[in-house]
Coordinates of C-alpha atoms in Angstrom, one line a residue:
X1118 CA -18.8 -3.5 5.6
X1119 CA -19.5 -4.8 8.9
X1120 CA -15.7 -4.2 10.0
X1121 CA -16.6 -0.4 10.3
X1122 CA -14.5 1.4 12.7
X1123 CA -16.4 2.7 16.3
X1124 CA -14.8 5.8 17.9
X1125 CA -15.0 5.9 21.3
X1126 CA -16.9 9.3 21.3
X1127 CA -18.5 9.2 25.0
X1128 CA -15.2 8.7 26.8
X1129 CA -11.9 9.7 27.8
X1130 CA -10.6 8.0 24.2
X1131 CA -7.3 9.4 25.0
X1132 CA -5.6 7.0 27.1
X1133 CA -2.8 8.6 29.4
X1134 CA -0.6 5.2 29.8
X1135 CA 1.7 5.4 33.1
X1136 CA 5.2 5.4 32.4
X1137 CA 4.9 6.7 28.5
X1138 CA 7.9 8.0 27.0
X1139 CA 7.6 11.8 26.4
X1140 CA 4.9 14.0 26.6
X1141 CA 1.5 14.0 25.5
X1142 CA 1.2 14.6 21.4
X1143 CA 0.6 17.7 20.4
X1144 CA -3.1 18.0 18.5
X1145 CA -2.9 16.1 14.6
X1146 CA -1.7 19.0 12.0
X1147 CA -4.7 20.2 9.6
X1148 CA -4.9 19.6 6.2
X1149 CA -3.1 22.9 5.2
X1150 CA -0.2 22.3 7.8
X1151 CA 3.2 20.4 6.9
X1152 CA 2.5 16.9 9.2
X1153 CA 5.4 15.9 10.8
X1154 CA 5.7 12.6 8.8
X1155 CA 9.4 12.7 9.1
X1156 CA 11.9 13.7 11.8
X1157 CA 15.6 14.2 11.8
X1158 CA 18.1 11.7 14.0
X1159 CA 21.5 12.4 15.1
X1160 CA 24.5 10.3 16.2
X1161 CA 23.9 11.7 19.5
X1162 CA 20.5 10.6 20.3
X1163 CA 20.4 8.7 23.1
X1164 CA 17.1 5.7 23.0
X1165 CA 15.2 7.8 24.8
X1166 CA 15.6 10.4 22.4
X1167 CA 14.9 8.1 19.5
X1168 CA 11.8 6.6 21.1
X1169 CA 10.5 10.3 22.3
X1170 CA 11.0 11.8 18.6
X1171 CA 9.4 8.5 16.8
X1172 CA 6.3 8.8 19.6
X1173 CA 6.1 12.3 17.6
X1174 CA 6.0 11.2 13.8
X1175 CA 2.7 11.3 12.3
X1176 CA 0.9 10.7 9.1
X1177 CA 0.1 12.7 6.1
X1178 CA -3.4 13.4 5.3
X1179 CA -2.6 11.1 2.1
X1180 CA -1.1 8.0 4.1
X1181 CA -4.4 8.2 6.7
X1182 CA -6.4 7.9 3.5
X1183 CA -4.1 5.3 1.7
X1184 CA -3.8 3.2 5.2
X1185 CA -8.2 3.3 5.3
X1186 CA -8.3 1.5 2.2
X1187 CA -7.4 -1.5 4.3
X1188 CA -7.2 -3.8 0.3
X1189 CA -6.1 -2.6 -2.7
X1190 CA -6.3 -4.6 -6.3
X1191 CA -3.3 -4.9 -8.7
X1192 CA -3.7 -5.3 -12.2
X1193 CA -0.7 -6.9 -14.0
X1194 CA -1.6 -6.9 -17.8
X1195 CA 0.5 -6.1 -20.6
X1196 CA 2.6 -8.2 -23.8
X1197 CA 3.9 -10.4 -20.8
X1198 CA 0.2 -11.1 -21.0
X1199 CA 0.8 -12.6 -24.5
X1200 CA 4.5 -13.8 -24.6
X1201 CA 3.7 -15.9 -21.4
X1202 CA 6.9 -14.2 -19.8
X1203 CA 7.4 -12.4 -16.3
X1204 CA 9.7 -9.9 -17.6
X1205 CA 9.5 -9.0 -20.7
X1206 CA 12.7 -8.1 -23.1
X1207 CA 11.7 -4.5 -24.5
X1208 CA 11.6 -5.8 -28.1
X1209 CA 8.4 -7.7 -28.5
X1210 CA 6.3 -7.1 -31.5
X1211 CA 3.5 -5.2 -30.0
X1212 CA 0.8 -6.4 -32.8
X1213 CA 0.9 -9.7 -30.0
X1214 CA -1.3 -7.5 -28.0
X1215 CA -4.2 -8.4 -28.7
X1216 CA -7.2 -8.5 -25.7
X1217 CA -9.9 -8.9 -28.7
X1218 CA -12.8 -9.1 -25.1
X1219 CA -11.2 -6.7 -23.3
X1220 CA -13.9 -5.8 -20.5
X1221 CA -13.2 -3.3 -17.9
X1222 CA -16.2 -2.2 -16.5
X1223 CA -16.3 -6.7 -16.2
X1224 CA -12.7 -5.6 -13.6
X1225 CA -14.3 -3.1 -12.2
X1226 CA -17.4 -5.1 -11.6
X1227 CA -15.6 -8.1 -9.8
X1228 CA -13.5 -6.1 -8.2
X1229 CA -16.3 -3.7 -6.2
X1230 CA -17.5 -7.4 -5.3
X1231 CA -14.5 -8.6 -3.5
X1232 CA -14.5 -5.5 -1.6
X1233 CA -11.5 -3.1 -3.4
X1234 CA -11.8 0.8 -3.4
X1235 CA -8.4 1.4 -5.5
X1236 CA -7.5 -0.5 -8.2
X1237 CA -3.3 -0.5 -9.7
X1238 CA -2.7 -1.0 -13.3
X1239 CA 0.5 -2.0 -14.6
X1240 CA 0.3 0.7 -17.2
X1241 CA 4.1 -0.2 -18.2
X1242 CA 6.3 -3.0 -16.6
X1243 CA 10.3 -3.3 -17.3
X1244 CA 9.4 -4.3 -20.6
X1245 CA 8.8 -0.8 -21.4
X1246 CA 5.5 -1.6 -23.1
X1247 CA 2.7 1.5 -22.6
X1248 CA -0.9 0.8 -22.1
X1249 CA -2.2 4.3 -23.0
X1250 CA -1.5 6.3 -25.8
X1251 CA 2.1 8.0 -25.4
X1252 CA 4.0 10.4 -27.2
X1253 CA 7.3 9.2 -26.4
X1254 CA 7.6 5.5 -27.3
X1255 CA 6.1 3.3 -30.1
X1256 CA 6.3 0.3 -27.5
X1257 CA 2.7 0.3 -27.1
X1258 CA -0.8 0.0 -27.5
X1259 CA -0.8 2.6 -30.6
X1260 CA 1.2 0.1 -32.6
X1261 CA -0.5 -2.9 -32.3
X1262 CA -3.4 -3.4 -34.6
X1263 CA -5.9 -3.9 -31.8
X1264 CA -8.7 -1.7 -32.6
X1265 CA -6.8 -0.2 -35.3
X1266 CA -4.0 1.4 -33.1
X1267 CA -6.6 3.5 -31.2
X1268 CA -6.9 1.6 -28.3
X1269 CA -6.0 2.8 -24.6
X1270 CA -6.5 0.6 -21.6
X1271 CA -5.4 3.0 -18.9
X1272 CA -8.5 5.0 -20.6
X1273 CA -10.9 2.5 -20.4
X1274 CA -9.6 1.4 -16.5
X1275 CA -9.7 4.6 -15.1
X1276 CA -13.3 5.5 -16.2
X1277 CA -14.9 1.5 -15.4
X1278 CA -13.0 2.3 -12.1
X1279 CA -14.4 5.5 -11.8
X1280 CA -17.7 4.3 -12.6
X1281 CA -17.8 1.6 -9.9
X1282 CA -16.4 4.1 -7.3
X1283 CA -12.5 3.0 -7.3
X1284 CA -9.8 4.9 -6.9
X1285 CA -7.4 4.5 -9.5
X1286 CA -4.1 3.7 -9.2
X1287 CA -0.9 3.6 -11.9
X1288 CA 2.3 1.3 -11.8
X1289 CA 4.8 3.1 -14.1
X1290 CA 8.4 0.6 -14.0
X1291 CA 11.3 2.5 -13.8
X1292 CA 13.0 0.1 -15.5
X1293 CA 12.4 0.1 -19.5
X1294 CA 14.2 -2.7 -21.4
X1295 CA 12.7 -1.6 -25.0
X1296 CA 14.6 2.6 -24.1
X1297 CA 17.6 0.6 -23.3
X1298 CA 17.2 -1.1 -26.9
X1299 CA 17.2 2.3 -28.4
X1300 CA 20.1 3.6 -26.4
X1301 CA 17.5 6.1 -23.9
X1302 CA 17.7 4.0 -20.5
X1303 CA 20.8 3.8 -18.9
X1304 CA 23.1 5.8 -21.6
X1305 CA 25.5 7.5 -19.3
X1306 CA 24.0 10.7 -20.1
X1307 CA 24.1 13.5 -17.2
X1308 CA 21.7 14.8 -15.2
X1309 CA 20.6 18.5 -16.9
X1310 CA 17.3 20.8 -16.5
X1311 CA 14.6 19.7 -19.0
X1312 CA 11.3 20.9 -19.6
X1313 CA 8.4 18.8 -18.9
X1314 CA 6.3 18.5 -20.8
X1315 CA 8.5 18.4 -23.6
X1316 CA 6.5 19.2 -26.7
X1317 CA 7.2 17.1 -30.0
X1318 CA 6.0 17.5 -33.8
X1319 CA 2.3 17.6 -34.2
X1320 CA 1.9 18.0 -30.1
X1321 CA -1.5 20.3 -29.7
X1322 CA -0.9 20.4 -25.7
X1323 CA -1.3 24.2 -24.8
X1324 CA 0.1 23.7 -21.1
X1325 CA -0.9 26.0 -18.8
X1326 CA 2.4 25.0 -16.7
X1327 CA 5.6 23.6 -17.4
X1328 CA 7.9 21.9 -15.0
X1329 CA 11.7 22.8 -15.3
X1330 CA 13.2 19.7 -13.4
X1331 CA 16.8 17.9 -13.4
X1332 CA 16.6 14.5 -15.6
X1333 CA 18.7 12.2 -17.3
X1334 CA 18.4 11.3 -20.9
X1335 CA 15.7 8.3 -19.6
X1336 CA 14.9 10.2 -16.0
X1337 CA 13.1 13.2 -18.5
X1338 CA 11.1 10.6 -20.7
X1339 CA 9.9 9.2 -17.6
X1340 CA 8.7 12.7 -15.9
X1341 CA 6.9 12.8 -19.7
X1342 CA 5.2 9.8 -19.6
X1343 CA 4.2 10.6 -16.0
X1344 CA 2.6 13.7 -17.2
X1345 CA 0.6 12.1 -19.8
X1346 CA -0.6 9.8 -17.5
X1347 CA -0.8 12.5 -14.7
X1348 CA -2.8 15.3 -16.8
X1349 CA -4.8 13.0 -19.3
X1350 CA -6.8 10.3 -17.1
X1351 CA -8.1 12.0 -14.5
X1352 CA -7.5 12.0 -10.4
X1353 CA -4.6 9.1 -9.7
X1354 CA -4.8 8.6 -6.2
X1355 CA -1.7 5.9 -5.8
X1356 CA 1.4 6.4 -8.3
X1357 CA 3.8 2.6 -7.4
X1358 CA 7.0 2.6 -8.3
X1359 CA 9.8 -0.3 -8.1
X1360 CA 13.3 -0.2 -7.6
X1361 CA 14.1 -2.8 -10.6
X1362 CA 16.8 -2.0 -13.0
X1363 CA 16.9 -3.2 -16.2
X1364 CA 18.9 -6.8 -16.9
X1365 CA 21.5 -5.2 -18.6
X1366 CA 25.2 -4.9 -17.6
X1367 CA 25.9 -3.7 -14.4
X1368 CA 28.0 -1.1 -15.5
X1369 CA 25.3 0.2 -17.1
X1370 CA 23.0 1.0 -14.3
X1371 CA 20.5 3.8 -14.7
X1372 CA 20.7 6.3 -11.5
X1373 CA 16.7 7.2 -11.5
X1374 CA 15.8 10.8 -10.8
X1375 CA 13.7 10.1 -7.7
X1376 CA 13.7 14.0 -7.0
X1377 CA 12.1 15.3 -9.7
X1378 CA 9.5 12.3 -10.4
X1379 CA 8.3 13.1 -6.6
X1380 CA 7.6 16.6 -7.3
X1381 CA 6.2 16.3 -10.5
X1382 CA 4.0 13.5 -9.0
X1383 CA 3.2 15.6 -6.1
X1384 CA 2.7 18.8 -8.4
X1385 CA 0.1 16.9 -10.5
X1386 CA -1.3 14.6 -8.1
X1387 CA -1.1 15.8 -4.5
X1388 CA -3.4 13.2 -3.1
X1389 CA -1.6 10.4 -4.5
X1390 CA 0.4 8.2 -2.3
X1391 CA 3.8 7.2 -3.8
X1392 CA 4.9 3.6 -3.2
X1393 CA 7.0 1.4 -2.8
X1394 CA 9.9 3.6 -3.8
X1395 CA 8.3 6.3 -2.8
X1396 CA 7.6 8.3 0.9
X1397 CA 4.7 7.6 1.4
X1398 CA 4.8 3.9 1.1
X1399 CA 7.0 0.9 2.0
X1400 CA 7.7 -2.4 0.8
X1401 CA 6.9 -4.5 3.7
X1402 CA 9.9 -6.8 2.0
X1403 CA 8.0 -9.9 0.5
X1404 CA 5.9 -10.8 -2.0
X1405 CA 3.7 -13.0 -0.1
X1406 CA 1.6 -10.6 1.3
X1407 CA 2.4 -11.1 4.9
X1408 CA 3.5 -8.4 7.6
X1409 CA 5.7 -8.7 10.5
X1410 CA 4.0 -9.7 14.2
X1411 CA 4.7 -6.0 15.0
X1412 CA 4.2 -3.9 12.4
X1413 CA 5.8 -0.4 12.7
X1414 CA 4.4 2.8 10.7
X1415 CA 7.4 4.8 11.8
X1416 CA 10.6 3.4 10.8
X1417 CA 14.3 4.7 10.5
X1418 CA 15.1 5.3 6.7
X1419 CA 17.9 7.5 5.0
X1420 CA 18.3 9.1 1.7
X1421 CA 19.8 7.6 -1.5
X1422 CA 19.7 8.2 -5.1
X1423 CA 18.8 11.7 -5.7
X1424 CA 16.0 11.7 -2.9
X1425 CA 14.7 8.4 -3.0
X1426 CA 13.6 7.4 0.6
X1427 CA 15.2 3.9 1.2
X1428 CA 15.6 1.4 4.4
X1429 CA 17.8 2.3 6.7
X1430 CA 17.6 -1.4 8.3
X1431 CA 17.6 -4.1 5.7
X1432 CA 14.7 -4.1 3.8
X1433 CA 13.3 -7.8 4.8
X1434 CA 14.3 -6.9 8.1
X1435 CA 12.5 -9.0 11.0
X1436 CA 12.2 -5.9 12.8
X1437 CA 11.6 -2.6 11.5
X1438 CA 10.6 -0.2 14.1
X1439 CA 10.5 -1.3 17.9
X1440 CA 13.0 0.5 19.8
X1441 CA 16.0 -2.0 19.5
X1442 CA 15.4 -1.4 15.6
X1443 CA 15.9 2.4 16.0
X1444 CA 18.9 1.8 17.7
X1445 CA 20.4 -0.6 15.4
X1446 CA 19.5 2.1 12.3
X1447 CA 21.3 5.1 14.4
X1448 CA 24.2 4.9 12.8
X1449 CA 23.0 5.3 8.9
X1450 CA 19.3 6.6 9.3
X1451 CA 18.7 10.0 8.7
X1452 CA 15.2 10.4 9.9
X1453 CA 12.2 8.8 11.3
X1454 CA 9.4 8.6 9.1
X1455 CA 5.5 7.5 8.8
X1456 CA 6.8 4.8 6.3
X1457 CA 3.6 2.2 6.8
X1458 CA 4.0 -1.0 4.7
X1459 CA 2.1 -2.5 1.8
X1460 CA 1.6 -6.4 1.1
X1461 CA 2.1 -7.2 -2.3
X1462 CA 0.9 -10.9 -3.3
X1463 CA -0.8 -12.5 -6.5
X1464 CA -3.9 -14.2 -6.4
X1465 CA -2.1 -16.7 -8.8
X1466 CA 1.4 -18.0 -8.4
X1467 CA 2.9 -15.4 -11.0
X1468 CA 1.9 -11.7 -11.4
X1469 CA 0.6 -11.7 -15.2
X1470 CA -1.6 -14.5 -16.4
X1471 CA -1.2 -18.1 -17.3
X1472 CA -3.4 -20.2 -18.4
X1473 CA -2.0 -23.3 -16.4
X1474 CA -2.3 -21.7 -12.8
X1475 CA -5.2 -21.4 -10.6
X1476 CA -5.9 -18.6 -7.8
X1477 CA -5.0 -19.3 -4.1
X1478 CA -7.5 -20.8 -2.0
X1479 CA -10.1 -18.7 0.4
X1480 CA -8.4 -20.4 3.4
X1481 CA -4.7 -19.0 1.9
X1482 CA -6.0 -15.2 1.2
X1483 CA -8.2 -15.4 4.5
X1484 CA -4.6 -15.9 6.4
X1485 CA -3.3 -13.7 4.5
X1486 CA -5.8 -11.2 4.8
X1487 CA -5.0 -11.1 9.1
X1488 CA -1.4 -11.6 8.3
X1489 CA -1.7 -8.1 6.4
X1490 CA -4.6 -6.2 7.3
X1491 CA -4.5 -7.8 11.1
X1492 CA -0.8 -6.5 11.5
X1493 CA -1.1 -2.8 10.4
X1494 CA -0.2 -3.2 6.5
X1495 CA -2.6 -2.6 3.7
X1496 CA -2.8 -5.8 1.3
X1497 CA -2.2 -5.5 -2.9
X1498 CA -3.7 -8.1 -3.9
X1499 CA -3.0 -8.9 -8.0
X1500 CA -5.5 -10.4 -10.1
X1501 CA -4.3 -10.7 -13.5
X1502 CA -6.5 -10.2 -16.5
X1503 CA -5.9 -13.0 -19.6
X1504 CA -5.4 -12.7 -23.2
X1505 CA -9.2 -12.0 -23.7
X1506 CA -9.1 -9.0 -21.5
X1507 CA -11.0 -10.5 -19.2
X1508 CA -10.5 -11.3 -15.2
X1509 CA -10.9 -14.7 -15.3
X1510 CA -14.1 -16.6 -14.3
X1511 CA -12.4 -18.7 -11.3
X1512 CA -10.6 -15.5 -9.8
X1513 CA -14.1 -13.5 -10.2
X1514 CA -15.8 -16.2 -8.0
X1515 CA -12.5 -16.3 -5.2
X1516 CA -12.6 -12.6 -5.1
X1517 CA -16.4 -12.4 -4.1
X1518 CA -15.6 -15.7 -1.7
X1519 CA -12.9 -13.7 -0.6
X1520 CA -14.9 -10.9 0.5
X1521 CA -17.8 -13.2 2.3
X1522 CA -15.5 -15.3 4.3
X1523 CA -13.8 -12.0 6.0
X1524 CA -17.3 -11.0 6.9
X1525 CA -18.1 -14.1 8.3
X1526 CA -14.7 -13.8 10.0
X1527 CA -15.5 -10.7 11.3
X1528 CA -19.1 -10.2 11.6
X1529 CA -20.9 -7.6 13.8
X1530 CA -19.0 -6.2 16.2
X1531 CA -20.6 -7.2 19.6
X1532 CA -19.0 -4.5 21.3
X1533 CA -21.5 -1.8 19.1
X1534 CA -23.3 0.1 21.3
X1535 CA -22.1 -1.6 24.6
X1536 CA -21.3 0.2 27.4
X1537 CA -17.6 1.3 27.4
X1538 CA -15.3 2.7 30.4
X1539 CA -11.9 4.0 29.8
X1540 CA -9.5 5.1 32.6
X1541 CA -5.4 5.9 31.6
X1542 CA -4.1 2.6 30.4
X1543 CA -7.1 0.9 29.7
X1544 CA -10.7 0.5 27.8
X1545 CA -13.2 -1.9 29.2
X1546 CA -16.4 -2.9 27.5
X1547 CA -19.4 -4.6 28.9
X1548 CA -21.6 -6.5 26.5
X1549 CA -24.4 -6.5 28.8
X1550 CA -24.7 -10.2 28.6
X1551 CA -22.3 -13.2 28.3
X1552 CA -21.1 -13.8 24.6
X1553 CA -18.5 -15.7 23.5
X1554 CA -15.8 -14.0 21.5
X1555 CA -12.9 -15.5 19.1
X1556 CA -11.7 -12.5 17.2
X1557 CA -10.7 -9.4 18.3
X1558 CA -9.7 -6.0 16.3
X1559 CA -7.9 -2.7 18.0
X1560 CA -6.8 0.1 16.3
X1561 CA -5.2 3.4 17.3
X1562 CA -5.7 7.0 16.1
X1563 CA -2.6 6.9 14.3
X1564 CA -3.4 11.0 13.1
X1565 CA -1.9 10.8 16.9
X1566 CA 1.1 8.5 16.0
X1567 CA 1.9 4.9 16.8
X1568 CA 2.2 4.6 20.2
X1569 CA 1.7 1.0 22.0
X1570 CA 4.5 -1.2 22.6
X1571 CA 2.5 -3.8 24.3
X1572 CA -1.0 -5.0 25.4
X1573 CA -3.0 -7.6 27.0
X1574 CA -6.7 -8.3 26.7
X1575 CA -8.6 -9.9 29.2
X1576 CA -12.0 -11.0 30.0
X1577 CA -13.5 -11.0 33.9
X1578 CA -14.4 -14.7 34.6
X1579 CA -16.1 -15.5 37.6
X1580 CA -15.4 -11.9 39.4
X1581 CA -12.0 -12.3 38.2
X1582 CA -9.8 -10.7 35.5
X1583 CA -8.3 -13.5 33.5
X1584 CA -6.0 -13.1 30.6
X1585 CA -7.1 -13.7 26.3
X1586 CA -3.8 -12.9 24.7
X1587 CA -1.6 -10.2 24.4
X1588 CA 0.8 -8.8 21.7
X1589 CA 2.8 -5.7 21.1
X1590 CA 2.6 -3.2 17.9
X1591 CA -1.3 -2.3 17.1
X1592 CA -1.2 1.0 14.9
X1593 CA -3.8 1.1 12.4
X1594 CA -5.5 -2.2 12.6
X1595 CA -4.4 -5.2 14.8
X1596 CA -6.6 -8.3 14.6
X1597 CA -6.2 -11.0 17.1
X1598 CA -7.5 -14.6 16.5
X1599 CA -8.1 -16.5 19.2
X1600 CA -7.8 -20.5 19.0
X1601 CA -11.2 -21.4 21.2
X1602 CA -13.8 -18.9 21.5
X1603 CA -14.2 -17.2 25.2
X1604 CA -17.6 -16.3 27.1
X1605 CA -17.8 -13.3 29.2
X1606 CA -19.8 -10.2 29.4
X1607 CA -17.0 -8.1 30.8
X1608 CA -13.6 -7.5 28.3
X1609 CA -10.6 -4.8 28.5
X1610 CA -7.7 -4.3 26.7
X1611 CA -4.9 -2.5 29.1
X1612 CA -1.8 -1.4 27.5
X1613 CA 1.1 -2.3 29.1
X1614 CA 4.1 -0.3 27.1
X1615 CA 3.8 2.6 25.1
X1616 CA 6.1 5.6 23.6
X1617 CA 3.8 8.5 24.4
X1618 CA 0.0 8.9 25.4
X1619 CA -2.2 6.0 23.8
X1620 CA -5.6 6.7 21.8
X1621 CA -7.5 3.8 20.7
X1622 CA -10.4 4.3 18.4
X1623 CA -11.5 0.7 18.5
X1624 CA -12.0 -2.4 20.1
X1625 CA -14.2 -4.9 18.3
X1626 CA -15.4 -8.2 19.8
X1627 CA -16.4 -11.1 17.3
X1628 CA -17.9 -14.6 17.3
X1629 CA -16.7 -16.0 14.2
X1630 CA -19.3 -17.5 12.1
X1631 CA -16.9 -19.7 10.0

């Protein structure tokens, strides 16, 4: 791609801004350390202390490699596929599944096109409906007479995935309306030790391990069903959970057993990123795919539910990590934590398939696109397969447009190979020449932290340093559009607020060619 990241190898890429809070970072942890992804606050911090401890949180070796993939594909598919619903009710026949053309190498295939390197299928949504060939529920695709019962679509995903070099990712609901139909989810029962996997008649599993793990009636067939798909399908690199609960009576609610799904996930997948309930991955709080202006990795949350990591500010928050927001969360956070955010959005106006809606135009998901991936978020973008099994023909064509209008957006970086200067505070790049610029992209080395506050670039004019724009929170990937293109050989970017030492690891100059 020709957004490819440049590290500023030949300088002082470590920029020592004046006036940072706290000391320099200590060196990133290795891969067989414990990163310090999460901190503990206290009533008593002062906001000096809460801006020195969140200059100090830094990523897992997981959320580095989950924040790289920069676009990630969702895959909503199931009977809602069928029924024309968005939520199902748990007591569909599941003989109306039936994707006679189903294709997935043809997913796979548009998807590697529009520039995707992990792919998320909806392998059951609240409707309880499986996609793969469980043990524990008839609610799926081994009792529909699509190919006689013997079909599995998690199967076929994850090896066309594999096959087009995609990651694979699973979307497992917590919520199950069809176990609330037969008296599993959300039946009051406590929470005792149960052995996963649980064995039934005819089972010819010989595990070589068994997990021993605190479950509810429903929170034990879950930790099954995560096994299956866990130990049967190969490497899952993203496990996404919700936080829906079922539409049943709210007395009625099902407390999930957050604990014991995290370490059975991280026992069997320990490169998988969890999301969105999950610590590894946050909700960035709508499902339009757009991030804040400043985008904060490390945010305040606290503990609810058994374990589950949760907001500590509200989770639609305007602001979720500068330092007023760390004040405001003092009094119910319990840590600070590399919580980056994801940006869930359909390409369509609903999540599964209809035949009367059409995808979003390449001027909505380009905005989009800098609204997510510009503002330190990875986007989720859904495309959802129809009732042949097939991506359809229109989305196909707007994925791959997709894809060619971002590289037009962002085409070679003229800052590649230029001469580059960096003193504390500041990195300042001479093209060699005059060019004229209109899109610029920074990026820290967040295995360092998040670290600037604020930042200006500017461009020498006529002997003189003259200000572009400036903004605040860059982290990962910032991308900054400007609205009339600017010639000058000479550009810098000086940071003029940040918590601790600042170390970028890009600035890219662009001349739109849209």
């Amino acid at each position: 791609m020709a957004v490819s990241r440049r590290v500023f190898v030949a300088t002082a890429a470590a920029l020592a801004v004046t006036g940072a809070a706290g000391p320099t970072p200590a060196a990133p942890a290795t891969a067989s350390e414990d990163p310090r992804y999460r901190i503990p606050v206290s009533p008593d911090d002062t906001e000096s202390d809460l801006v020195h401890k969140a200059s100090q949180v830094r990523p897992s070796a997981r959320q580095i490699a989950w924040q790289r993939l920069e676009r990630t594909a969702f895959l909503h598919f199931g009977v809602n596929t069928f029924t024309g619903l968005e939520w199902g009710t748990g007591d569909e026949d599941p003989d109306v599944f039936q994707p006679t053309g189903l294709d997935t190498d043809q997913w796979a295939r548009a998807l590697h096109d529009g520039g995707f390197r992990l792919a998320i299928l909806t392998v059951k949504h609240h409707d309880g409906f499986v996609l793969h060939q469980s043990r524990y529920t008839a609610h799926s695709v081994a009792s529909s007479s699509w190919q006689g019962g013997r079909g599995d679509v998690l199967r076929s995903f994850a090896d066309s995935m594999r096959r087009h070099g995609i990651k694979v990712g699973v979307y497992v609901s917590p919520a199950d309306e069809n176990q609330y139909l037969h008296g599993v989810y959300a039946n009051g029962s406590a929470r005792t030790d149960r052995t996963i996997p649980t064995l039934v008649d005819g089972d010819d599993r010989t595990p070589s391990r068994t997990y021993t793990l605190p479950a509810t009636d429903y929170g034990a067939h879950m930790l099954n069903q995560l096994y299956e798909v866990l130990t049967e399908y190969g490497p899952i690199d993203e496990v996404w959970f919700d936080g829906a609960q079922g539409r049943i009576p709210p007395d009625k609610v099902e407390k999930y057993d957050w604990d014991s799904w995290y370490t059975l996930v991280r026992s069997l997948a320990p490169d998988a990123a969890i999301a969105v309930s999950g610590p590894d991955v946050r909700w960035v709080g709508n499902e339009g795919g757009l991030a804040r202006e400043d985008e904060w990795s490390v945010v305040p949350v606290q503990e609810k539910d058994y374990g589950r990591t949760d907001y500590a500010l509200a989770y639609d928050a305007p602001d979720m990590g500068s330092r007023d927001a760390l004040v405001r969360a003092q009094p119910v956070a319990d840590h600070l934590q590399w919580w980056p955010a994801e940006c869930d959005v359909s390409i369509r106006d609903g999540w599964f398939y209809h035949a009367d809606q059409q995808p979003k135009s390449v001027e909505q998901l380009t905005d989009i696109y800098f609204r997510s991936v510009g503002r330190n978020s990875v986007l989720l973008l859904n495309i959802p397969p129809d009732t042949d099994g097939l991506l359809p023909a229109a989305d196909v064509a707007r994925l791959r447009e997709f894809r060619e209008r971002v590289e037009r957006e962002l085409p070679q970086d003229l800052a590649h190979g230029a001469r580059v200067a960096a003193s504390p505070g500041r990195v300042t790049v001479d093209l060699g020449g005059e060019r004229e610029v209109d899109r610029i992209r920074l990026a820290e080395d967040i295995r360092y932290g998040q670290q600037v506050e604020s930042f200006v670039v500017e461009a020498q004019r006529d002997g003189a340093w003259t200000e572009v724009t400036r903004a605040g929170a860059i982290g990962a990937s910032r991308i900054l559009l400007l609205a009339t293109p600017v010639r000058a050989r000479r550009w810098r970017v000086r940071v003029t607020g940040s918590r601790s030492a600042v170390r970028l690891v890009e600035f890219g100059l662009y001349r739109s060619q849209v």
